[in-house]
mmCIF file of C-alpha atoms in Angstrom:
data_model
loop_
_atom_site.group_PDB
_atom_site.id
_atom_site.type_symbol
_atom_site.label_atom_id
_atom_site.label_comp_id
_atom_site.label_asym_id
_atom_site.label_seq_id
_atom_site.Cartn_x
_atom_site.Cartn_y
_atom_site.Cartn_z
ATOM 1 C CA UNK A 1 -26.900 26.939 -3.822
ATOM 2 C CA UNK A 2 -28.506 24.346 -1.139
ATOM 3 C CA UNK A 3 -29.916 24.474 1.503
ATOM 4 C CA UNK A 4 -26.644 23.672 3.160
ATOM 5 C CA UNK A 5 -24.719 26.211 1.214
ATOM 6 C CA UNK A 6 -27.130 28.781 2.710
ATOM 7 C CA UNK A 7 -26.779 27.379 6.208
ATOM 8 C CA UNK A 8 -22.601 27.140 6.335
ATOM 9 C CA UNK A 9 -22.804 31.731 5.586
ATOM 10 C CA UNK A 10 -24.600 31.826 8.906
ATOM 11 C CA UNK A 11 -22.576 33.493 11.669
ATOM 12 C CA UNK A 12 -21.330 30.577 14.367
ATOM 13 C CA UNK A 13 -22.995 32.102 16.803
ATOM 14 C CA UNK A 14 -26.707 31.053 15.175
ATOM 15 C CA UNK A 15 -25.490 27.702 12.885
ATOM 16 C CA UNK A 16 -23.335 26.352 16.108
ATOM 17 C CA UNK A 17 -26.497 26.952 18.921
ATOM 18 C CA UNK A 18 -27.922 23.032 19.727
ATOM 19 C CA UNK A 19 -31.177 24.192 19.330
ATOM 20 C CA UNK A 20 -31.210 25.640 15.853
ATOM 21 C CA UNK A 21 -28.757 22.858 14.966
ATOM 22 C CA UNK A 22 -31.367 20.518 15.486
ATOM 23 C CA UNK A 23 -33.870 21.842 13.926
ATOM 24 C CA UNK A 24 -32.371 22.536 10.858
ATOM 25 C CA UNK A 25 -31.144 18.715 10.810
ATOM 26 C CA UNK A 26 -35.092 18.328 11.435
ATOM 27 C CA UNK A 27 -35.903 19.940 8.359
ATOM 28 C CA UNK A 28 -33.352 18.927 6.091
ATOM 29 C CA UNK A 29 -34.730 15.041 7.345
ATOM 30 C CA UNK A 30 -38.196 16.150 6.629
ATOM 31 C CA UNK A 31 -37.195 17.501 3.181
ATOM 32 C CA UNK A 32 -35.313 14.354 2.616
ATOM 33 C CA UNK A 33 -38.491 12.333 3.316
ATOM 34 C CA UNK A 34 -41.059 14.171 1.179
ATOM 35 C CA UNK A 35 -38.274 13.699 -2.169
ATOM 36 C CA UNK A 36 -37.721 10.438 -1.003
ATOM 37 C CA UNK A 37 -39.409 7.208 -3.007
ATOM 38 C CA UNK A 38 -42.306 5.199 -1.767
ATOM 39 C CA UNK A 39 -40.868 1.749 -0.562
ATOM 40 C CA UNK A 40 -43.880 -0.056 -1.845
ATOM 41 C CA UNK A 41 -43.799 1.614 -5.369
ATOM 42 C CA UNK A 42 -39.391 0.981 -5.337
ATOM 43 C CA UNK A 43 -40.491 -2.831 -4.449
ATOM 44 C CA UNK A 44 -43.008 -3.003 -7.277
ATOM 45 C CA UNK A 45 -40.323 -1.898 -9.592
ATOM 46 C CA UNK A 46 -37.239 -3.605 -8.097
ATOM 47 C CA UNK A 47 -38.887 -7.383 -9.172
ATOM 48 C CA UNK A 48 -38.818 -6.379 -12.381
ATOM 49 C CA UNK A 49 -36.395 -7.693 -15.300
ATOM 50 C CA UNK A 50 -34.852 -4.260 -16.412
ATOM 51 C CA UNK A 51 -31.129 -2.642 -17.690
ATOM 52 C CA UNK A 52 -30.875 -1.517 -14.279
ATOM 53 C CA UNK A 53 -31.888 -5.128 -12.262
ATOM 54 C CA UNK A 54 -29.183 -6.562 -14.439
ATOM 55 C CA UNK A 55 -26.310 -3.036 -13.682
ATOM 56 C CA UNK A 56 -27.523 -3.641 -10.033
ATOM 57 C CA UNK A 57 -26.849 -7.449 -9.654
ATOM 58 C CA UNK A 58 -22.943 -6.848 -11.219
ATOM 59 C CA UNK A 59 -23.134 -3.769 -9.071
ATOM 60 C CA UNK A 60 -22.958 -5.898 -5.686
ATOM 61 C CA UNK A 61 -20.769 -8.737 -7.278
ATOM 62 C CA UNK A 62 -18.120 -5.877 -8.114
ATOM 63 C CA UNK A 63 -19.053 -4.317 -4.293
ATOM 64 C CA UNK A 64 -18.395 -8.005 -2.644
ATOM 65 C CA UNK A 65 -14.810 -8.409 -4.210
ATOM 66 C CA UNK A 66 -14.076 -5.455 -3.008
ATOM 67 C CA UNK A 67 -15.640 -5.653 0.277
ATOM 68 C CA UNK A 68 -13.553 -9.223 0.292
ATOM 69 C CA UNK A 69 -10.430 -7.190 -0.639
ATOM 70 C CA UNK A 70 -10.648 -5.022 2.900
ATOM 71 C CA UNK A 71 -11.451 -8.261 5.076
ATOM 72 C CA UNK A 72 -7.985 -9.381 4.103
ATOM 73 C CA UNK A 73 -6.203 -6.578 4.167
ATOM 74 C CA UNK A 74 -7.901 -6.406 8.118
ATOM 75 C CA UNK A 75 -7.410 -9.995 8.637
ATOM 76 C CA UNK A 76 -3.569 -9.496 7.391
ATOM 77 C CA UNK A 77 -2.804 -6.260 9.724
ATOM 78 C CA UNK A 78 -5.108 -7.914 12.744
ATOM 79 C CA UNK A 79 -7.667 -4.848 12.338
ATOM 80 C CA UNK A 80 -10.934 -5.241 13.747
ATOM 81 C CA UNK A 81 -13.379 -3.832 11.805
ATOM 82 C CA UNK A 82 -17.575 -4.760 11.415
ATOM 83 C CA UNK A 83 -20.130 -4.181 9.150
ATOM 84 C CA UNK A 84 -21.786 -0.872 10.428
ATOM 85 C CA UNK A 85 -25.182 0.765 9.454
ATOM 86 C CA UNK A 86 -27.217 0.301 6.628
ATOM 87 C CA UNK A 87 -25.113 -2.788 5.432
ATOM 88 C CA UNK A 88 -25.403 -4.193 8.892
ATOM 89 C CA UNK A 89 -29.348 -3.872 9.076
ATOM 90 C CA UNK A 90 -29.238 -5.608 5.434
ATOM 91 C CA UNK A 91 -27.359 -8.407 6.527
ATOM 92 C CA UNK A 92 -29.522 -9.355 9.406
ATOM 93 C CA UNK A 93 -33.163 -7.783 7.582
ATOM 94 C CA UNK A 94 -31.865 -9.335 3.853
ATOM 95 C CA UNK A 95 -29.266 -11.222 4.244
ATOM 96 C CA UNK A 96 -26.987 -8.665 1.933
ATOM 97 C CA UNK A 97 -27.780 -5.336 0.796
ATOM 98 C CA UNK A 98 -31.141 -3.347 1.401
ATOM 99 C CA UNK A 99 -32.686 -3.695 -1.850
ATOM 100 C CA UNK A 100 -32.510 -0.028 -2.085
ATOM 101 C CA UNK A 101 -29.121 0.538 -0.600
ATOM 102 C CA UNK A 102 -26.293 1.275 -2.692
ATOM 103 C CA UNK A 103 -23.026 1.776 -0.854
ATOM 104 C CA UNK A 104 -21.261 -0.176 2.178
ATOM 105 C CA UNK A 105 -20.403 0.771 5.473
ATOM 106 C CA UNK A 106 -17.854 -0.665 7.518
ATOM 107 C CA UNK A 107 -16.475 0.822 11.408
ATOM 108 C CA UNK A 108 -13.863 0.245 13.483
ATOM 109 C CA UNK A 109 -12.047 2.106 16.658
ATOM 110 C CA UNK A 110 -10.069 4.422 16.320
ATOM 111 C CA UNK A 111 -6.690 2.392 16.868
ATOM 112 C CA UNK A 112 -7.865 -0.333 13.904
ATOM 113 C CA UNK A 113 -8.853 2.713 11.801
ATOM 114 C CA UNK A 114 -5.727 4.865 12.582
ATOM 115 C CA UNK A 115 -3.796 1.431 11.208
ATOM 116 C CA UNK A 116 -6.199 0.807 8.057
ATOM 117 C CA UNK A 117 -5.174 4.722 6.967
ATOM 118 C CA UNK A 118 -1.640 3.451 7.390
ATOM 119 C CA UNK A 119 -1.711 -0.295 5.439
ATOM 120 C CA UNK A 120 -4.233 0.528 2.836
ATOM 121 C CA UNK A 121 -2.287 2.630 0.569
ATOM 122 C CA UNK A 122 0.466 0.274 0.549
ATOM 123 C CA UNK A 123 -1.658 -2.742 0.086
ATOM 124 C CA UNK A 124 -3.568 -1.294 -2.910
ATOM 125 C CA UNK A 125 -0.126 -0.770 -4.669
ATOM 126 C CA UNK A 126 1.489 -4.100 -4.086
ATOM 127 C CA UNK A 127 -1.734 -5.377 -5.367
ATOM 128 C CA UNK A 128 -1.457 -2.962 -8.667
ATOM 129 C CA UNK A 129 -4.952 -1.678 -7.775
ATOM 130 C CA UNK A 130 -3.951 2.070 -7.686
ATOM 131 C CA UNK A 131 -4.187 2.782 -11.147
ATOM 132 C CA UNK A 132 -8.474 1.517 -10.532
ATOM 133 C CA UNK A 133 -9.069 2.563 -7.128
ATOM 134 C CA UNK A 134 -9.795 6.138 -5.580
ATOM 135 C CA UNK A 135 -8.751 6.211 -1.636
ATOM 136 C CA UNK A 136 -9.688 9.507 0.406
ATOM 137 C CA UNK A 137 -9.775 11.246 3.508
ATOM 138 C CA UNK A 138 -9.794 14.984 3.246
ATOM 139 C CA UNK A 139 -7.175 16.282 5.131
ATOM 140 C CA UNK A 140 -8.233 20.642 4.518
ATOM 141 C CA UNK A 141 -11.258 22.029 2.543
ATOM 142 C CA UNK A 142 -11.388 19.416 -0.120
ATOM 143 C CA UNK A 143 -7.426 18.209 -0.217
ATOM 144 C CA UNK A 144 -6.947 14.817 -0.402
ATOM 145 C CA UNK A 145 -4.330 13.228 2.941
ATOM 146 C CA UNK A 146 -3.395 10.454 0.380
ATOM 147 C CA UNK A 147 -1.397 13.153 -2.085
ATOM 148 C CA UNK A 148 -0.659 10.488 -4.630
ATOM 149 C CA UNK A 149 -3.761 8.535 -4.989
ATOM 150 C CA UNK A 150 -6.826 9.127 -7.001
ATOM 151 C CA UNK A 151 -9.683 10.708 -5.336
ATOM 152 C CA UNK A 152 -13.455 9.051 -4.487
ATOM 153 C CA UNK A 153 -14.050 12.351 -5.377
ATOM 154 C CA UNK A 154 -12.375 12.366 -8.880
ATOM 155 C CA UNK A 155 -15.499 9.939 -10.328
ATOM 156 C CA UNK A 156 -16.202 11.241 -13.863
ATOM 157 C CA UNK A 157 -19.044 10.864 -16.182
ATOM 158 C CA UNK A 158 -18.486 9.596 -19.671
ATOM 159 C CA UNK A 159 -17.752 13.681 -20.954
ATOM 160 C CA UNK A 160 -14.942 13.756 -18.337
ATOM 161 C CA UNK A 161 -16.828 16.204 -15.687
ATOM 162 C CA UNK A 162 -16.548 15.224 -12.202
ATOM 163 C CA UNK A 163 -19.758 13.945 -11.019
ATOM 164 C CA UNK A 164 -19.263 13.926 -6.797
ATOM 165 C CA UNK A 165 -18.754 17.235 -4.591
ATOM 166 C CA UNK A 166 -16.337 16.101 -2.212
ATOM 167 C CA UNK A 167 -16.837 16.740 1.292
ATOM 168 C CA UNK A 168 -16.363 13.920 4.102
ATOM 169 C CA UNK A 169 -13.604 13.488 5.868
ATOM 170 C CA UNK A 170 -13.346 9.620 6.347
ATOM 171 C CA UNK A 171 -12.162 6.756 5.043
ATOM 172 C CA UNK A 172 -13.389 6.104 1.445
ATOM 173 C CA UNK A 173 -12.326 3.569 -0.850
ATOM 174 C CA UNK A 174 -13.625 3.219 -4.069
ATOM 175 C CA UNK A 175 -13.483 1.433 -7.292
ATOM 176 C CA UNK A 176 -13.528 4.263 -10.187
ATOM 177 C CA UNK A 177 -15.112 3.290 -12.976
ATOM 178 C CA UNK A 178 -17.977 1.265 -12.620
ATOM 179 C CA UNK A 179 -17.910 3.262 -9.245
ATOM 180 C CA UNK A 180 -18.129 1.467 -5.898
ATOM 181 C CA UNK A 181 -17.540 2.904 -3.125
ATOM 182 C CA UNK A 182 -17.144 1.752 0.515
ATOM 183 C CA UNK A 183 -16.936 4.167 3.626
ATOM 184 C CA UNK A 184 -14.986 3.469 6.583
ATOM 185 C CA UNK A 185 -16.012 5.376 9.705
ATOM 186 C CA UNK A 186 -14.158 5.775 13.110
ATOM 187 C CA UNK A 187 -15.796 5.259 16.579
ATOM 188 C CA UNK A 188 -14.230 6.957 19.521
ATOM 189 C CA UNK A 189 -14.693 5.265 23.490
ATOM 190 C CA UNK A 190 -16.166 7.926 25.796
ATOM 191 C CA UNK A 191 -14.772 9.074 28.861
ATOM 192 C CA UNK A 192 -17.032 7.595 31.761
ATOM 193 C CA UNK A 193 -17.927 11.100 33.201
ATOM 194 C CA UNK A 194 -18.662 12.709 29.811
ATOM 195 C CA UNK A 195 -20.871 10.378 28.633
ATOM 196 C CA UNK A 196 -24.519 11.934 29.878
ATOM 197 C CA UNK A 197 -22.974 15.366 28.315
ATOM 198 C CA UNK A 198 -21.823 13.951 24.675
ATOM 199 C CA UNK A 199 -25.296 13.516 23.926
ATOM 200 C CA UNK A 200 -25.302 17.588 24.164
ATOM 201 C CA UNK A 201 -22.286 18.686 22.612
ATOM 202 C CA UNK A 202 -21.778 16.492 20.009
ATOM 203 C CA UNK A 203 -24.009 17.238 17.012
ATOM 204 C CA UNK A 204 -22.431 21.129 17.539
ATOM 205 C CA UNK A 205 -18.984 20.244 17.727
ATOM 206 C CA UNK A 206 -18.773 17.685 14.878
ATOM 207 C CA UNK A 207 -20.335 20.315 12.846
ATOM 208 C CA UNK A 208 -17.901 22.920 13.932
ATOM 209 C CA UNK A 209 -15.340 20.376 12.942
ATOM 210 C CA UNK A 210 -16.967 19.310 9.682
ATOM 211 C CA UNK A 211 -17.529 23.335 8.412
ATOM 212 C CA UNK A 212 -13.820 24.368 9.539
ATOM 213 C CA UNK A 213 -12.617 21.284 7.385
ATOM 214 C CA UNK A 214 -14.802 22.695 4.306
ATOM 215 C CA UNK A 215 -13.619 26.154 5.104
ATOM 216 C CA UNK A 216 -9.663 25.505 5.202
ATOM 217 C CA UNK A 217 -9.812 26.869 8.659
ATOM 218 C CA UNK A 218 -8.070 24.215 10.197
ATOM 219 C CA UNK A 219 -5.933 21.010 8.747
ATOM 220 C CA UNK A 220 -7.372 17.578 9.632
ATOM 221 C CA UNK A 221 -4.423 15.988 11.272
ATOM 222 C CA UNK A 222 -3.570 19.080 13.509
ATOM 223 C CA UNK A 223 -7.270 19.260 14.871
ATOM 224 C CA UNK A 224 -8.476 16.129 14.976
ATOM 225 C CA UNK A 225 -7.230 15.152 18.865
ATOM 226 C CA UNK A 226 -7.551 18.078 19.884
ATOM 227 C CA UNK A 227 -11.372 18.338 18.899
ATOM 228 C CA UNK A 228 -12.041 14.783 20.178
ATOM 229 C CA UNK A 229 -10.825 15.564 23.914
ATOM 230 C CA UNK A 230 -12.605 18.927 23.644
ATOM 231 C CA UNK A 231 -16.097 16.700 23.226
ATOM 232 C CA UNK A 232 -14.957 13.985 25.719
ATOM 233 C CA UNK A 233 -13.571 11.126 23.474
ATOM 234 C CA UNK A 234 -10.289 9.519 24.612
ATOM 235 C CA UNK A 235 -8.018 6.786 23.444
ATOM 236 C CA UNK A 236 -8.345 4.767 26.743
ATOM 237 C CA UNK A 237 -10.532 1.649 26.729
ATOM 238 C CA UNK A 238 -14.066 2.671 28.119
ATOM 239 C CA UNK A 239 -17.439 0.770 28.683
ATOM 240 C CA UNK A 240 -18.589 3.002 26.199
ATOM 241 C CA UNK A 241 -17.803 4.329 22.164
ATOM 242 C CA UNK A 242 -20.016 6.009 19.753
ATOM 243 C CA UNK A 243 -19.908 7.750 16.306
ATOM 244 C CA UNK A 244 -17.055 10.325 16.222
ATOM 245 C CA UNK A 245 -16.309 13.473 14.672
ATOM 246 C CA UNK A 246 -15.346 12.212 11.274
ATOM 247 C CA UNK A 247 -18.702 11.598 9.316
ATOM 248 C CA UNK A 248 -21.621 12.877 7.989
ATOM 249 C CA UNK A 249 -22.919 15.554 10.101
ATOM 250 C CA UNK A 250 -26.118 14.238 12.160
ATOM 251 C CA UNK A 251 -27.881 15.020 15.627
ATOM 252 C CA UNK A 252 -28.079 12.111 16.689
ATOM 253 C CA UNK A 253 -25.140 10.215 19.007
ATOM 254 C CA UNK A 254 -25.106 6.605 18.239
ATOM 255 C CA UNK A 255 -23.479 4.672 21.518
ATOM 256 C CA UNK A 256 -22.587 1.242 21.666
ATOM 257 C CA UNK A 257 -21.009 -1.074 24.314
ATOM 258 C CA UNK A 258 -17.688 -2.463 23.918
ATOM 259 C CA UNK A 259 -19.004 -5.645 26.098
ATOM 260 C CA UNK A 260 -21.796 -6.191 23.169
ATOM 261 C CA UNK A 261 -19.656 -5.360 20.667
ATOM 262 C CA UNK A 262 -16.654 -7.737 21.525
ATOM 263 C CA UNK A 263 -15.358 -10.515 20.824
ATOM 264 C CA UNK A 264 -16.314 -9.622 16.911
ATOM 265 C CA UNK A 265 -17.986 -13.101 15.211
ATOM 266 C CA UNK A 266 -19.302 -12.747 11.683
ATOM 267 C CA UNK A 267 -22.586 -12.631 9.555
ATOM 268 C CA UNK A 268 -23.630 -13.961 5.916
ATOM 269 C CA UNK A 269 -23.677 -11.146 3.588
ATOM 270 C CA UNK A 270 -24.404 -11.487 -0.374
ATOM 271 C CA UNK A 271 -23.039 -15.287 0.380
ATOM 272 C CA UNK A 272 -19.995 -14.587 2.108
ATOM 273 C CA UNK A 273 -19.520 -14.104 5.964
ATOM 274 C CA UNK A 274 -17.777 -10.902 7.464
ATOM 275 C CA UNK A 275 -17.491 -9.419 10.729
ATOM 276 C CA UNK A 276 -20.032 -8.088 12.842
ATOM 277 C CA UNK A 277 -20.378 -7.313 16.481
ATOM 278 C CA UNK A 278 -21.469 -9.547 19.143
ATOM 279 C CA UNK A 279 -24.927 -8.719 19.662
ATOM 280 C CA UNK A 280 -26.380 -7.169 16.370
ATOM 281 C CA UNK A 281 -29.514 -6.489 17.745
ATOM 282 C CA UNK A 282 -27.550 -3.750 20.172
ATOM 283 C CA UNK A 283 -25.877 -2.179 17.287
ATOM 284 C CA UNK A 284 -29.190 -1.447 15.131
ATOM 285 C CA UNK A 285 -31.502 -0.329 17.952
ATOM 286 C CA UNK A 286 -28.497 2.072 18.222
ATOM 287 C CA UNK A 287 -28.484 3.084 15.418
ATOM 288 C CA UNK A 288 -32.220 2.396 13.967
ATOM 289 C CA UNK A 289 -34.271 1.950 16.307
ATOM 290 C CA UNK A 290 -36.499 -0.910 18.007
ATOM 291 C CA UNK A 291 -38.268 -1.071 14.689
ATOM 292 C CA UNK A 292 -35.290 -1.908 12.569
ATOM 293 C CA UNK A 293 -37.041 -4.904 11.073
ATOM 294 C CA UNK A 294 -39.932 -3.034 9.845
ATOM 295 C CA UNK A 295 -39.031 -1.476 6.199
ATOM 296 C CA UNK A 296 -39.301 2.386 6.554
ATOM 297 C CA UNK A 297 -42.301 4.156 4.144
ATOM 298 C CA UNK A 298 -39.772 6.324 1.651
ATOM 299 C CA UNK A 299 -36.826 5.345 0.899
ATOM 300 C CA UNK A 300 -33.345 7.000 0.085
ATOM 301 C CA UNK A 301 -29.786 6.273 -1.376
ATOM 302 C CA UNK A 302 -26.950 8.141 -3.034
ATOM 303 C CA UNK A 303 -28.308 7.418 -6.257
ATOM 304 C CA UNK A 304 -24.694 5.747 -7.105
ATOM 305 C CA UNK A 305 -26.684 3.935 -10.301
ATOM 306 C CA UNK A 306 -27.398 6.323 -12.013
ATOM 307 C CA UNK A 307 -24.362 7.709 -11.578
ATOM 308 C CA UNK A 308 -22.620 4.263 -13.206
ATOM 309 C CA UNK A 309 -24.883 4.993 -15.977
ATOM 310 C CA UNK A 310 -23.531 8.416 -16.605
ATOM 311 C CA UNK A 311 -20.044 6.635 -16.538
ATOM 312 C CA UNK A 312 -20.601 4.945 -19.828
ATOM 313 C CA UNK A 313 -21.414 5.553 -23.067
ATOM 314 C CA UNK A 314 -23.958 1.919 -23.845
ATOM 315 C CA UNK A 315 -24.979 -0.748 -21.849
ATOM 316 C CA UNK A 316 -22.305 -2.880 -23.481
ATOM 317 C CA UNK A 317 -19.228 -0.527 -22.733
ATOM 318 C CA UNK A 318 -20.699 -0.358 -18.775
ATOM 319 C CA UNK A 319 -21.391 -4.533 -18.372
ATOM 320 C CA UNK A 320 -17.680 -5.215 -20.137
ATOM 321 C CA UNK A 321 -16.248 -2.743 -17.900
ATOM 322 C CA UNK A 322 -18.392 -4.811 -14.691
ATOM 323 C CA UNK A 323 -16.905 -7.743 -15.731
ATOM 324 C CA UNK A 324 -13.643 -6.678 -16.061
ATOM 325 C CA UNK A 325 -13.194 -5.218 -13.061
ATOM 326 C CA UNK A 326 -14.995 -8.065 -11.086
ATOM 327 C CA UNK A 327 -12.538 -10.489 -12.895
ATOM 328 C CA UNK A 328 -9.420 -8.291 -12.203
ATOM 329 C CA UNK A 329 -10.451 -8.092 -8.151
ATOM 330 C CA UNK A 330 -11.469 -11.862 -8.192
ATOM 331 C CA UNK A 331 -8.376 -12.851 -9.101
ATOM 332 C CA UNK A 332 -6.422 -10.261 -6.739
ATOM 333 C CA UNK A 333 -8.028 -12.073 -3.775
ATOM 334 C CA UNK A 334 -7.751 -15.665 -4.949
ATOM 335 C CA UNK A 335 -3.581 -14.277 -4.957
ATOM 336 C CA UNK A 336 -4.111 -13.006 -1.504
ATOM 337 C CA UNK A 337 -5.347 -16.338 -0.336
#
């Protein structure tokens, strides 16, 4: 069992107090930290030519088509999303990914990503890219809200075991096999007189929400408003939105102005341009820091390599299947022109 495992059999009345909350996201950070990899020794190994410099550079070509994919289904359905995160720090710090970053993040508010869980389904069929790509959000315990589509979750290694314990309830899409996967995560506006308070209430209550989703004690859809007005989110345009209760569970709020956020313009990334929010610099000290610029000391990811590697039986079988799929997405988007 993990750490987590152990945490989740505590009564509510000790795993749901702010104060022991916190501290056990503390130590689970520190843990994180001391397994984590030097930067400097990653660096000194990331130059190098290698199988996995060569799975990583097809890695992010395959990740860009289908990062392309989404902008135009948004661009179609007038959603505004932006490039959120980690893949927003590597686009202003690199210019594209992190060199040690291995996944994309995208947001959007709540009305754009209400609409993306509606059009995305349907787009990935008319596009005949069900039968390649997983699409999630958990909708009780680990049940999937899109009944009839392939799992993020369902990623198997080459033996046919599933390799991914499937546990957050937002918006994933992913391509299976090599496995890509981007996350799409809500962000709620604040009511005006709640917003000194959120900082208080919402590590606990988002995960309250998260452990009753892994527990089947409540169904996504008939919770999720509810839950959100209890911590003092609201539909209504505010000056104010932040990270929501969809995600992975964290102490920290991050809250952003609509005013610096709005109008959207766009950013180079891996040598194409996507959204991004006004004032960038806003939306990473939010997130990051003041220091966002500086590269931390360790370094972590989801280890989503190695898990392509497990995927495959050779190098040959994994690069053919690379190319495939980059070819097969290239030439969905060219269509969609």
């Amino acid at each position: 069992m993990t750490l987590e495992d152990y945490y989740l059999k505590l009564p509510d009345f000790i795993k749901f107090n702010p104060k022991i909350l916190k501290m056990s996201f503390d130590v689970t950070d520190r843990i994180k930290q001391s397994n984590g990899i030097s930067t400097e020794d990653f660096l000194s190994e990331f130059s190098k030519e290698s199988e996995t410099s060569v799975t990583r550079h097809k890695f992010r070509q395959l990740y860009v088509e289908l990062l392309i994919f989404m902008d135009k289904i948004c661009d179609k359905h007038g959603i505004d999303y932006w490039l959120g995160f980690g893949t927003l720090l590597g686009a202003v710090r690199h210019g594209g990914f992190i060199p040690w970053d291995d996944d994309i993040d995208l947001a959007c508010l709540r009305k754009d990503y209400d609409k993306l869980i509606d059009v995305l389904p349907k787009e990935l069929e008319e596009h005949g890219l069900k039968d390649h790509c997983g699409l999630t959000l958990l909708s009780e315990n680990r049940r999937n809200y899109f009944s009839d589509f392939t799992s993020v979750y369902d990623v198997e290694d080459k033996n046919g075991n599933r390799m991914v314990d499937g546990k957050y309830n937002f918006l994933q899409i992913a391509w299976m096999k090599p496995f890509v996967k981007i996350d799409v995560f809500p962000l709620d506006f604040i009511e005006n007189d709640k917003l000194d308070a959120i900082h208080d209430r919402f590590a606990p209550a988002q995960y309250r929400f998260y452990n009753d989703m892994l527990k089947n004690k409540a169904r996504y859809i008939d919770r999720i408003d509810s839950a959100r007005r209890e911590v003092g989110f609201t539909d209504s345009k505010t000056k104010q939105f932040s990270d929501t209760l969809e995600g992975v569970p964290h102490w920290k709020i991050r809250v952003f102005d609509y005013d610096k956020t709005f109008p959207l313009t766009s950013i180079e990334f891996e040598g194409h341009r996507f959204k991004c929010p006004k004032d960038c610099n806003h939306h990473l000290v939010s997130a990051f820091g003041p220091n966002y610029m500086e590269f931390p000391k360790v370094i972590e990811n989801h280890n989503t390599l190695d898990l392509i590697d497990n995927q495959f039986a050779s190098a040959e079988e994994k690069y053919g299947a690379f190319e495939d799929a980059i070819g097969f997405l290239k030439n969905v988007n060219e269509m969609a022109e």
